[in-house]
PDB file of N, CA and C in Angstrom:
ATOM      1  N   ASP A   1      20.417  -3.113  14.719  1.00 76.00           N
ATOM      2  CA  ASP A   1      19.764  -1.922  14.210  1.00 76.00           C
ATOM      3  C   ASP A   1      18.442  -1.700  14.936  1.00 76.00           C
ATOM      4  N   ASN A   2      18.289  -0.533  15.468  1.00 93.00           N
ATOM      5  CA  ASN A   2      17.061  -0.182  16.167  1.00 93.00           C
ATOM      6  C   ASN A   2      16.048   0.445  15.220  1.00 93.00           C
ATOM      7  N   VAL A   3      14.805   0.372  15.613  1.00 94.00           N
ATOM      8  CA  VAL A   3      13.734   1.065  14.904  1.00 94.00           C
ATOM      9  C   VAL A   3      13.614   2.454  15.521  1.00 94.00           C
ATOM     10  N   MET A   4      13.488   3.494  14.672  1.00 97.00           N
ATOM     11  CA  MET A   4      13.301   4.852  15.174  1.00 97.00           C
ATOM     12  C   MET A   4      11.957   5.367  14.671  1.00 97.00           C
ATOM     13  N   ILE A   5      11.131   5.811  15.595  1.00 97.00           N
ATOM     14  CA  ILE A   5       9.817   6.351  15.236  1.00 97.00           C
ATOM     15  C   ILE A   5       9.664   7.698  15.923  1.00 97.00           C
ATOM     16  N   GLU A   6       9.363   8.741  15.137  1.00 98.00           N
ATOM     17  CA  GLU A   6       9.157  10.056  15.738  1.00 98.00           C
ATOM     18  C   GLU A   6       7.969  10.754  15.091  1.00 98.00           C
ATOM     19  N   ARG A   7       7.194  11.437  15.926  1.00 98.00           N
ATOM     20  CA  ARG A   7       6.010  12.183  15.492  1.00 98.00           C
ATOM     21  C   ARG A   7       5.125  11.356  14.561  1.00 98.00           C
ATOM     22  N   SER A   8       4.834  10.129  14.959  1.00 98.00           N
ATOM     23  CA  SER A   8       4.052   9.210  14.129  1.00 98.00           C
ATOM     24  C   SER A   8       3.034   8.464  14.971  1.00 98.00           C
ATOM     25  N   ILE A   9       2.027   7.924  14.308  1.00 97.00           N
ATOM     26  CA  ILE A   9       0.998   7.114  14.963  1.00 97.00           C
ATOM     27  C   ILE A   9       1.001   5.745  14.306  1.00 97.00           C
ATOM     28  N   LEU A  10       1.058   4.696  15.127  1.00 96.00           N
ATOM     29  CA  LEU A  10       1.039   3.330  14.628  1.00 96.00           C
ATOM     30  C   LEU A  10      -0.268   2.669  15.021  1.00 96.00           C
ATOM     31  N   GLY A  11      -0.968   2.110  14.041  1.00 94.00           N
ATOM     32  CA  GLY A  11      -2.213   1.407  14.300  1.00 94.00           C
ATOM     33  C   GLY A  11      -1.954   0.005  14.833  1.00 94.00           C
ATOM     34  N   PRO A  12      -3.026  -0.714  15.157  1.00 93.00           N
ATOM     35  CA  PRO A  12      -2.896  -2.054  15.732  1.00 93.00           C
ATOM     36  C   PRO A  12      -2.208  -3.036  14.787  1.00 93.00           C
ATOM     37  N   ARG A  13      -1.445  -3.945  15.388  1.00 91.00           N
ATOM     38  CA  ARG A  13      -0.750  -5.024  14.683  1.00 91.00           C
ATOM     39  C   ARG A  13       0.238  -4.523  13.637  1.00 91.00           C
ATOM     40  N   THR A  14       0.806  -3.346  13.841  1.00 92.00           N
ATOM     41  CA  THR A  14       1.845  -2.838  12.953  1.00 92.00           C
ATOM     42  C   THR A  14       3.142  -3.572  13.265  1.00 92.00           C
ATOM     43  N   THR A  15       3.773  -4.148  12.250  1.00 91.00           N
ATOM     44  CA  THR A  15       5.031  -4.870  12.415  1.00 91.00           C
ATOM     45  C   THR A  15       6.116  -4.135  11.645  1.00 91.00           C
ATOM     46  N   ILE A  16       7.183  -3.751  12.356  1.00 94.00           N
ATOM     47  CA  ILE A  16       8.276  -2.994  11.756  1.00 94.00           C
ATOM     48  C   ILE A  16       9.580  -3.743  12.011  1.00 94.00           C
ATOM     49  N   GLN A  17      10.336  -3.972  10.950  1.00 95.00           N
ATOM     50  CA  GLN A  17      11.594  -4.706  11.043  1.00 95.00           C
ATOM     51  C   GLN A  17      12.746  -3.779  11.454  1.00 95.00           C
ATOM     52  N   PRO A  18      13.845  -4.347  11.944  1.00 96.00           N
ATOM     53  CA  PRO A  18      14.998  -3.553  12.419  1.00 96.00           C
ATOM     54  C   PRO A  18      15.580  -2.629  11.349  1.00 96.00           C
ATOM     55  N   GLY A  19      16.142  -1.506  11.818  1.00 97.00           N
ATOM     56  CA  GLY A  19      16.824  -0.564  10.948  1.00 97.00           C
ATOM     57  C   GLY A  19      15.925   0.443  10.263  1.00 97.00           C
ATOM     58  N   THR A  20      14.632   0.380  10.509  1.00 98.00           N
ATOM     59  CA  THR A  20      13.681   1.273   9.847  1.00 98.00           C
ATOM     60  C   THR A  20      13.506   2.567  10.637  1.00 98.00           C
ATOM     61  N   LYS A  21      13.399   3.685   9.904  1.00 98.00           N
ATOM     62  CA  LYS A  21      13.177   4.996  10.510  1.00 98.00           C
ATOM     63  C   LYS A  21      11.904   5.583   9.922  1.00 98.00           C
ATOM     64  N   ILE A  22      10.984   5.964  10.814  1.00 98.00           N
ATOM     65  CA  ILE A  22       9.678   6.488  10.412  1.00 98.00           C
ATOM     66  C   ILE A  22       9.472   7.823  11.109  1.00 98.00           C
ATOM     67  N   SER A  23       9.072   8.841  10.346  1.00 98.00           N
ATOM     68  CA  SER A  23       8.785  10.132  10.966  1.00 98.00           C
ATOM     69  C   SER A  23       7.597  10.798  10.282  1.00 98.00           C
ATOM     70  N   ASN A  24       6.845  11.556  11.053  1.00 98.00           N
ATOM     71  CA  ASN A  24       5.694  12.323  10.559  1.00 98.00           C
ATOM     72  C   ASN A  24       4.750  11.461   9.718  1.00 98.00           C
ATOM     73  N   THR A  25       4.425  10.279  10.234  1.00 98.00           N
ATOM     74  CA  THR A  25       3.664   9.305   9.455  1.00 98.00           C
ATOM     75  C   THR A  25       2.529   8.706  10.278  1.00 98.00           C
ATOM     76  N   TYR A  26       1.428   8.427   9.597  1.00 98.00           N
ATOM     77  CA  TYR A  26       0.300   7.721  10.205  1.00 98.00           C
ATOM     78  C   TYR A  26       0.192   6.361   9.541  1.00 98.00           C
ATOM     79  N   ILE A  27       0.384   5.305  10.319  1.00 97.00           N
ATOM     80  CA  ILE A  27       0.271   3.936   9.826  1.00 97.00           C
ATOM     81  C   ILE A  27      -1.004   3.352  10.427  1.00 97.00           C
ATOM     82  N   MET A  28      -1.963   3.011   9.580  1.00 96.00           N
ATOM     83  CA  MET A  28      -3.271   2.562  10.066  1.00 96.00           C
ATOM     84  C   MET A  28      -3.248   1.181  10.700  1.00 96.00           C
ATOM     85  N   GLY A  29      -2.210   0.400  10.429  1.00 92.00           N
ATOM     86  CA  GLY A  29      -2.106  -0.924  11.046  1.00 92.00           C
ATOM     87  C   GLY A  29      -2.648  -2.011  10.142  1.00 92.00           C
ATOM     88  N   ASN A  30      -2.925  -3.153  10.761  1.00 90.00           N
ATOM     89  CA  ASN A  30      -3.323  -4.330   9.995  1.00 90.00           C
ATOM     90  C   ASN A  30      -4.511  -5.013  10.644  1.00 90.00           C
ATOM     91  N   GLU A  31      -5.276  -5.695   9.814  1.00 87.00           N
ATOM     92  CA  GLU A  31      -6.420  -6.450  10.318  1.00 87.00           C
ATOM     93  C   GLU A  31      -6.006  -7.843  10.771  1.00 87.00           C
ATOM     94  N   PHE A  32      -4.752  -8.236  10.455  1.00 79.00           N
ATOM     95  CA  PHE A  32      -4.226  -9.546  10.849  1.00 79.00           C
ATOM     96  C   PHE A  32      -2.703  -9.463  10.891  1.00 79.00           C
ATOM     97  N   TYR A  33      -2.055 -10.405  11.584  1.00 72.00           N
ATOM     98  CA  TYR A  33      -0.596 -10.438  11.653  1.00 72.00           C
ATOM     99  C   TYR A  33       0.027 -11.139  10.462  1.00 72.00           C
ATOM    100  N   GLU A  34      -0.506 -12.288  10.116  1.00 70.00           N
ATOM    101  CA  GLU A  34       0.086 -13.104   9.061  1.00 70.00           C
ATOM    102  C   GLU A  34      -0.879 -13.269   7.909  1.00 70.00           C
ATOM    103  N   GLY A  35      -0.344 -13.267   6.715  1.00 64.00           N
ATOM    104  CA  GLY A  35      -1.162 -13.497   5.534  1.00 64.00           C
ATOM    105  C   GLY A  35      -0.796 -14.823   4.914  1.00 64.00           C
ATOM    106  N   THR A  36      -0.643 -14.820   3.603  1.00 62.00           N
ATOM    107  CA  THR A  36      -0.228 -16.027   2.897  1.00 62.00           C
ATOM    108  C   THR A  36       1.283 -16.159   2.986  1.00 62.00           C
ATOM    109  N   LYS A  37       1.817 -17.210   2.419  1.00 59.00           N
ATOM    110  CA  LYS A  37       3.261 -17.438   2.420  1.00 59.00           C
ATOM    111  C   LYS A  37       4.011 -16.259   1.788  1.00 59.00           C
ATOM    112  N   ASP A  38       3.466 -15.680   0.720  1.00 62.00           N
ATOM    113  CA  ASP A  38       4.134 -14.615  -0.015  1.00 62.00           C
ATOM    114  C   ASP A  38       3.755 -13.206   0.439  1.00 62.00           C
ATOM    115  N   TYR A  39       2.760 -13.090   1.303  1.00 66.00           N
ATOM    116  CA  TYR A  39       2.297 -11.760   1.688  1.00 66.00           C
ATOM    117  C   TYR A  39       1.949 -11.729   3.164  1.00 66.00           C
ATOM    118  N   SER A  40       2.632 -10.888   3.869  1.00 73.00           N
ATOM    119  CA  SER A  40       2.332 -10.671   5.276  1.00 73.00           C
ATOM    120  C   SER A  40       2.484  -9.176   5.528  1.00 73.00           C
ATOM    121  N   PRO A  41       1.465  -8.504   6.063  1.00 85.00           N
ATOM    122  CA  PRO A  41       1.549  -7.049   6.215  1.00 85.00           C
ATOM    123  C   PRO A  41       2.645  -6.653   7.203  1.00 85.00           C
ATOM    124  N   LYS A  42       3.587  -5.831   6.739  1.00 91.00           N
ATOM    125  CA  LYS A  42       4.706  -5.406   7.570  1.00 91.00           C
ATOM    126  C   LYS A  42       5.447  -4.271   6.889  1.00 91.00           C
ATOM    127  N   ILE A  43       6.381  -3.682   7.627  1.00 95.00           N
ATOM    128  CA  ILE A  43       7.331  -2.739   7.062  1.00 95.00           C
ATOM    129  C   ILE A  43       8.692  -3.396   7.216  1.00 95.00           C
ATOM    130  N   GLY A  44       9.412  -3.549   6.114  1.00 96.00           N
ATOM    131  CA  GLY A  44      10.646  -4.324   6.075  1.00 96.00           C
ATOM    132  C   GLY A  44      11.849  -3.677   6.749  1.00 96.00           C
ATOM    133  N   HIS A  45      12.987  -4.324   6.575  1.00 96.00           N
ATOM    134  CA  HIS A  45      14.265  -3.893   7.153  1.00 96.00           C
ATOM    135  C   HIS A  45      14.788  -2.634   6.469  1.00 96.00           C
ATOM    136  N   SER A  46      15.387  -1.759   7.256  1.00 98.00           N
ATOM    137  CA  SER A  46      16.148  -0.600   6.776  1.00 98.00           C
ATOM    138  C   SER A  46      15.362   0.294   5.818  1.00 98.00           C
ATOM    139  N   CYS A  47      14.112   0.564   6.156  1.00 98.00           N
ATOM    140  CA  CYS A  47      13.275   1.472   5.360  1.00 98.00           C
ATOM    141  C   CYS A  47      13.355   2.884   5.932  1.00 98.00           C
ATOM    142  N   ARG A  48      13.021   3.861   5.091  1.00 98.00           N
ATOM    143  CA  ARG A  48      12.898   5.254   5.514  1.00 98.00           C
ATOM    144  C   ARG A  48      11.531   5.732   5.034  1.00 98.00           C
ATOM    145  N   ILE A  49      10.702   6.174   5.966  1.00 98.00           N
ATOM    146  CA  ILE A  49       9.369   6.655   5.628  1.00 98.00           C
ATOM    147  C   ILE A  49       9.168   8.000   6.309  1.00 98.00           C
ATOM    148  N   ASN A  50       8.773   9.010   5.529  1.00 98.00           N
ATOM    149  CA  ASN A  50       8.591  10.345   6.070  1.00 98.00           C
ATOM    150  C   ASN A  50       7.384  11.008   5.408  1.00 98.00           C
ATOM    151  N   ASN A  51       6.585  11.711   6.206  1.00 98.00           N
ATOM    152  CA  ASN A  51       5.410  12.442   5.710  1.00 98.00           C
ATOM    153  C   ASN A  51       4.499  11.549   4.877  1.00 98.00           C
ATOM    154  N   ALA A  52       4.039  10.470   5.491  1.00 98.00           N
ATOM    155  CA  ALA A  52       3.232   9.505   4.754  1.00 98.00           C
ATOM    156  C   ALA A  52       2.014   9.064   5.547  1.00 98.00           C
ATOM    157  N   ILE A  53       1.047   8.545   4.808  1.00 98.00           N
ATOM    158  CA  ILE A  53      -0.108   7.864   5.375  1.00 98.00           C
ATOM    159  C   ILE A  53      -0.092   6.461   4.773  1.00 98.00           C
ATOM    160  N   ILE A  54      -0.005   5.458   5.623  1.00 98.00           N
ATOM    161  CA  ILE A  54       0.041   4.071   5.180  1.00 98.00           C
ATOM    162  C   ILE A  54      -1.279   3.420   5.570  1.00 98.00           C
ATOM    163  N   ASP A  55      -2.071   3.010   4.588  1.00 97.00           N
ATOM    164  CA  ASP A  55      -3.374   2.399   4.848  1.00 97.00           C
ATOM    165  C   ASP A  55      -3.192   0.994   5.420  1.00 97.00           C
ATOM    166  N   LYS A  56      -4.289   0.298   5.679  1.00 95.00           N
ATOM    167  CA  LYS A  56      -4.266  -1.028   6.316  1.00 95.00           C
ATOM    168  C   LYS A  56      -3.683  -2.108   5.409  1.00 95.00           C
ATOM    169  N   ASN A  57      -3.102  -3.118   6.059  1.00 93.00           N
ATOM    170  CA  ASN A  57      -2.652  -4.356   5.411  1.00 93.00           C
ATOM    171  C   ASN A  57      -1.640  -4.133   4.296  1.00 93.00           C
ATOM    172  N   VAL A  58      -0.734  -3.204   4.492  1.00 95.00           N
ATOM    173  CA  VAL A  58       0.296  -2.900   3.506  1.00 95.00           C
ATOM    174  C   VAL A  58       1.551  -3.717   3.807  1.00 95.00           C
ATOM    175  N   CYS A  59       2.191  -4.208   2.760  1.00 94.00           N
ATOM    176  CA  CYS A  59       3.456  -4.924   2.878  1.00 94.00           C
ATOM    177  C   CYS A  59       4.528  -4.093   2.179  1.00 94.00           C
ATOM    178  N   ILE A  60       5.456  -3.543   2.955  1.00 96.00           N
ATOM    179  CA  ILE A  60       6.547  -2.746   2.412  1.00 96.00           C
ATOM    180  C   ILE A  60       7.818  -3.580   2.514  1.00 96.00           C
ATOM    181  N   GLY A  61       8.493  -3.771   1.386  1.00 96.00           N
ATOM    182  CA  GLY A  61       9.700  -4.593   1.337  1.00 96.00           C
ATOM    183  C   GLY A  61      10.870  -3.969   2.079  1.00 96.00           C
ATOM    184  N   ASN A  62      12.022  -4.578   1.953  1.00 97.00           N
ATOM    185  CA  ASN A  62      13.247  -4.106   2.603  1.00 97.00           C
ATOM    186  C   ASN A  62      13.890  -2.971   1.803  1.00 97.00           C
ATOM    187  N   HIS A  63      14.551  -2.070   2.507  1.00 98.00           N
ATOM    188  CA  HIS A  63      15.309  -0.956   1.907  1.00 98.00           C
ATOM    189  C   HIS A  63      14.436  -0.043   1.050  1.00 98.00           C
ATOM    190  N   VAL A  64      13.183   0.134   1.427  1.00 98.00           N
ATOM    191  CA  VAL A  64      12.258   1.020   0.713  1.00 98.00           C
ATOM    192  C   VAL A  64      12.408   2.431   1.273  1.00 98.00           C
ATOM    193  N   LYS A  65      12.398   3.427   0.386  1.00 98.00           N
ATOM    194  CA  LYS A  65      12.455   4.827   0.802  1.00 98.00           C
ATOM    195  C   LYS A  65      11.210   5.538   0.288  1.00 98.00           C
ATOM    196  N   LEU A  66      10.347   5.914   1.209  1.00 98.00           N
ATOM    197  CA  LEU A  66       9.165   6.717   0.899  1.00 98.00           C
ATOM    198  C   LEU A  66       9.375   8.071   1.559  1.00 98.00           C
ATOM    199  N   VAL A  67      10.095   8.955   0.877  1.00 98.00           N
ATOM    200  CA  VAL A  67      10.486  10.239   1.456  1.00 98.00           C
ATOM    201  C   VAL A  67      10.186  11.428   0.545  1.00 98.00           C
ATOM    202  N   ASN A  68       9.590  11.164  -0.621  1.00 97.00           N
ATOM    203  CA  ASN A  68       9.307  12.216  -1.611  1.00 97.00           C
ATOM    204  C   ASN A  68      10.586  12.989  -1.939  1.00 97.00           C
ATOM    205  N   LYS A  69      11.598  12.249  -2.371  1.00 96.00           N
ATOM    206  CA  LYS A  69      12.931  12.811  -2.617  1.00 96.00           C
ATOM    207  C   LYS A  69      12.953  13.921  -3.655  1.00 96.00           C
ATOM    208  N   ASP A  70      11.971  13.938  -4.581  1.00 96.00           N
ATOM    209  CA  ASP A  70      11.915  14.984  -5.609  1.00 96.00           C
ATOM    210  C   ASP A  70      10.957  16.121  -5.241  1.00 96.00           C
ATOM    211  N   ASN A  71      10.461  16.102  -4.001  1.00 96.00           N
ATOM    212  CA  ASN A  71       9.538  17.134  -3.511  1.00 96.00           C
ATOM    213  C   ASN A  71       8.338  17.340  -4.432  1.00 96.00           C
ATOM    214  N   LEU A  72       7.740  16.238  -4.850  1.00 96.00           N
ATOM    215  CA  LEU A  72       6.568  16.295  -5.720  1.00 96.00           C
ATOM    216  C   LEU A  72       5.345  16.759  -4.934  1.00 96.00           C
ATOM    217  N   THR A  73       4.469  17.518  -5.589  1.00 95.00           N
ATOM    218  CA  THR A  73       3.207  17.886  -4.951  1.00 95.00           C
ATOM    219  C   THR A  73       2.113  16.905  -5.341  1.00 95.00           C
ATOM    220  N   GLU A  74       2.262  16.277  -6.538  1.00 96.00           N
ATOM    221  CA  GLU A  74       1.307  15.256  -6.980  1.00 96.00           C
ATOM    222  C   GLU A  74       2.047  14.140  -7.699  1.00 96.00           C
ATOM    223  N   TYR A  75       1.544  12.913  -7.506  1.00 97.00           N
ATOM    224  CA  TYR A  75       2.103  11.710  -8.143  1.00 97.00           C
ATOM    225  C   TYR A  75       1.012  10.660  -8.095  1.00 97.00           C
ATOM    226  N   ASP A  76       0.905   9.854  -9.141  1.00 97.00           N
ATOM    227  CA  ASP A  76      -0.109   8.809  -9.172  1.00 97.00           C
ATOM    228  C   ASP A  76       0.467   7.499  -9.690  1.00 97.00           C
ATOM    229  N   SER A  77       0.178   6.422  -8.984  1.00 96.00           N
ATOM    230  CA  SER A  77       0.448   5.062  -9.436  1.00 96.00           C
ATOM    231  C   SER A  77      -0.654   4.188  -8.836  1.00 96.00           C
ATOM    232  N   PRO A  78      -0.757   2.933  -9.220  1.00 94.00           N
ATOM    233  CA  PRO A  78      -1.851   2.113  -8.686  1.00 94.00           C
ATOM    234  C   PRO A  78      -1.835   1.944  -7.163  1.00 94.00           C
ATOM    235  N   ASP A  79      -0.661   1.894  -6.540  1.00 96.00           N
ATOM    236  CA  ASP A  79      -0.573   1.628  -5.102  1.00 96.00           C
ATOM    237  C   ASP A  79      -0.180   2.827  -4.250  1.00 96.00           C
ATOM    238  N   ILE A  80       0.391   3.842  -4.874  1.00 98.00           N
ATOM    239  CA  ILE A  80       0.904   5.001  -4.127  1.00 98.00           C
ATOM    240  C   ILE A  80       0.526   6.278  -4.862  1.00 98.00           C
ATOM    241  N   TYR A  81       0.160   7.291  -4.100  1.00 97.00           N
ATOM    242  CA  TYR A  81       0.001   8.600  -4.707  1.00 97.00           C
ATOM    243  C   TYR A  81       0.503   9.673  -3.744  1.00 97.00           C
ATOM    244  N   ILE A  82       0.724  10.862  -4.269  1.00 98.00           N
ATOM    245  CA  ILE A  82       1.159  12.006  -3.467  1.00 98.00           C
ATOM    246  C   ILE A  82       0.171  13.132  -3.714  1.00 98.00           C
ATOM    247  N   ARG A  83      -0.278  13.756  -2.620  1.00 97.00           N
ATOM    248  CA  ARG A  83      -1.113  14.949  -2.693  1.00 97.00           C
ATOM    249  C   ARG A  83      -0.548  15.966  -1.712  1.00 97.00           C
ATOM    250  N   GLU A  84      -0.308  17.169  -2.221  1.00 96.00           N
ATOM    251  CA  GLU A  84       0.246  18.256  -1.414  1.00 96.00           C
ATOM    252  C   GLU A  84       1.497  17.808  -0.669  1.00 96.00           C
ATOM    253  N   GLY A  85       2.319  16.979  -1.329  1.00 96.00           N
ATOM    254  CA  GLY A  85       3.589  16.542  -0.764  1.00 96.00           C
ATOM    255  C   GLY A  85       3.520  15.368   0.188  1.00 96.00           C
ATOM    256  N   ILE A  86       2.316  14.878   0.480  1.00 97.00           N
ATOM    257  CA  ILE A  86       2.156  13.763   1.419  1.00 97.00           C
ATOM    258  C   ILE A  86       1.995  12.464   0.633  1.00 97.00           C
ATOM    259  N   ILE A  87       2.798  11.466   0.993  1.00 98.00           N
ATOM    260  CA  ILE A  87       2.744  10.159   0.340  1.00 98.00           C
ATOM    261  C   ILE A  87       1.614   9.351   0.952  1.00 98.00           C
ATOM    262  N   VAL A  88       0.783   8.749   0.110  1.00 98.00           N
ATOM    263  CA  VAL A  88      -0.310   7.889   0.576  1.00 98.00           C
ATOM    264  C   VAL A  88      -0.142   6.516  -0.070  1.00 98.00           C
ATOM    265  N   VAL A  89      -0.059   5.472   0.772  1.00 98.00           N
ATOM    266  CA  VAL A  89       0.040   4.097   0.280  1.00 98.00           C
ATOM    267  C   VAL A  89      -1.321   3.447   0.468  1.00 98.00           C
ATOM    268  N   MET A  90      -1.871   2.925  -0.610  1.00 98.00           N
ATOM    269  CA  MET A  90      -3.226   2.389  -0.625  1.00 98.00           C
ATOM    270  C   MET A  90      -3.352   1.075   0.156  1.00 98.00           C
ATOM    271  N   LYS A  91      -4.552   0.787   0.612  1.00 96.00           N
ATOM    272  CA  LYS A  91      -4.848  -0.430   1.367  1.00 96.00           C
ATOM    273  C   LYS A  91      -4.422  -1.681   0.592  1.00 96.00           C
ATOM    274  N   GLY A  92      -3.714  -2.578   1.286  1.00 93.00           N
ATOM    275  CA  GLY A  92      -3.311  -3.841   0.707  1.00 93.00           C
ATOM    276  C   GLY A  92      -2.158  -3.768  -0.282  1.00 93.00           C
ATOM    277  N   ALA A  93      -1.546  -2.606  -0.438  1.00 96.00           N
ATOM    278  CA  ALA A  93      -0.449  -2.454  -1.399  1.00 96.00           C
ATOM    279  C   ALA A  93       0.747  -3.319  -1.004  1.00 96.00           C
ATOM    280  N   GLN A  94       1.487  -3.756  -2.005  1.00 94.00           N
ATOM    281  CA  GLN A  94       2.729  -4.495  -1.798  1.00 94.00           C
ATOM    282  C   GLN A  94       3.841  -3.724  -2.493  1.00 94.00           C
ATOM    283  N   ILE A  95       4.707  -3.108  -1.705  1.00 96.00           N
ATOM    284  CA  ILE A  95       5.779  -2.285  -2.230  1.00 96.00           C
ATOM    285  C   ILE A  95       7.057  -3.142  -2.268  1.00 96.00           C
ATOM    286  N   PRO A  96       7.670  -3.300  -3.446  1.00 96.00           N
ATOM    287  CA  PRO A  96       8.807  -4.222  -3.568  1.00 96.00           C
ATOM    288  C   PRO A  96      10.082  -3.700  -2.898  1.00 96.00           C
ATOM    289  N   ASP A  97      10.978  -4.630  -2.595  1.00 97.00           N
ATOM    290  CA  ASP A  97      12.290  -4.286  -2.034  1.00 97.00           C
ATOM    291  C   ASP A  97      12.968  -3.219  -2.876  1.00 97.00           C
ATOM    292  N   GLY A  98      13.590  -2.244  -2.223  1.00 98.00           N
ATOM    293  CA  GLY A  98      14.382  -1.230  -2.903  1.00 98.00           C
ATOM    294  C   GLY A  98      13.613  -0.117  -3.581  1.00 98.00           C
ATOM    295  N   PHE A  99      12.282  -0.118  -3.486  1.00 97.00           N
ATOM    296  CA  PHE A  99      11.478   0.939  -4.121  1.00 97.00           C
ATOM    297  C   PHE A  99      11.811   2.281  -3.487  1.00 97.00           C
ATOM    298  N   GLU A 100      11.917   3.322  -4.314  1.00 97.00           N
ATOM    299  CA  GLU A 100      12.188   4.675  -3.808  1.00 97.00           C
ATOM    300  C   GLU A 100      11.239   5.675  -4.438  1.00 97.00           C
ATOM    301  N   LEU A 101      10.747   6.567  -3.622  1.00 97.00           N
ATOM    302  CA  LEU A 101       9.883   7.651  -4.098  1.00 97.00           C
ATOM    303  C   LEU A 101      10.177   8.886  -3.264  1.00 97.00           C
TER     304      LEU A 101
END
């Protein structure tokens, strides 16, 4: 599985696993490659990310879909919010495997 990236900007030390597709997204990158045993900033396997801003040091699990499937204009949670249809993932967030928004 190849990684597909289109119309996006990747910051330093961004790690993306196979099968992931990213479009129209700004990923700020990471301040380090490896974290603790349970947390390492990366984007997991087979994710779909569209129209998003991903802040620094974010860990996105496998099979995560950040695509605003319900076309929300606003959404709020501790780690993710949507404004004017754009998904924003907060600095240091850990998004679990299979999460969909």
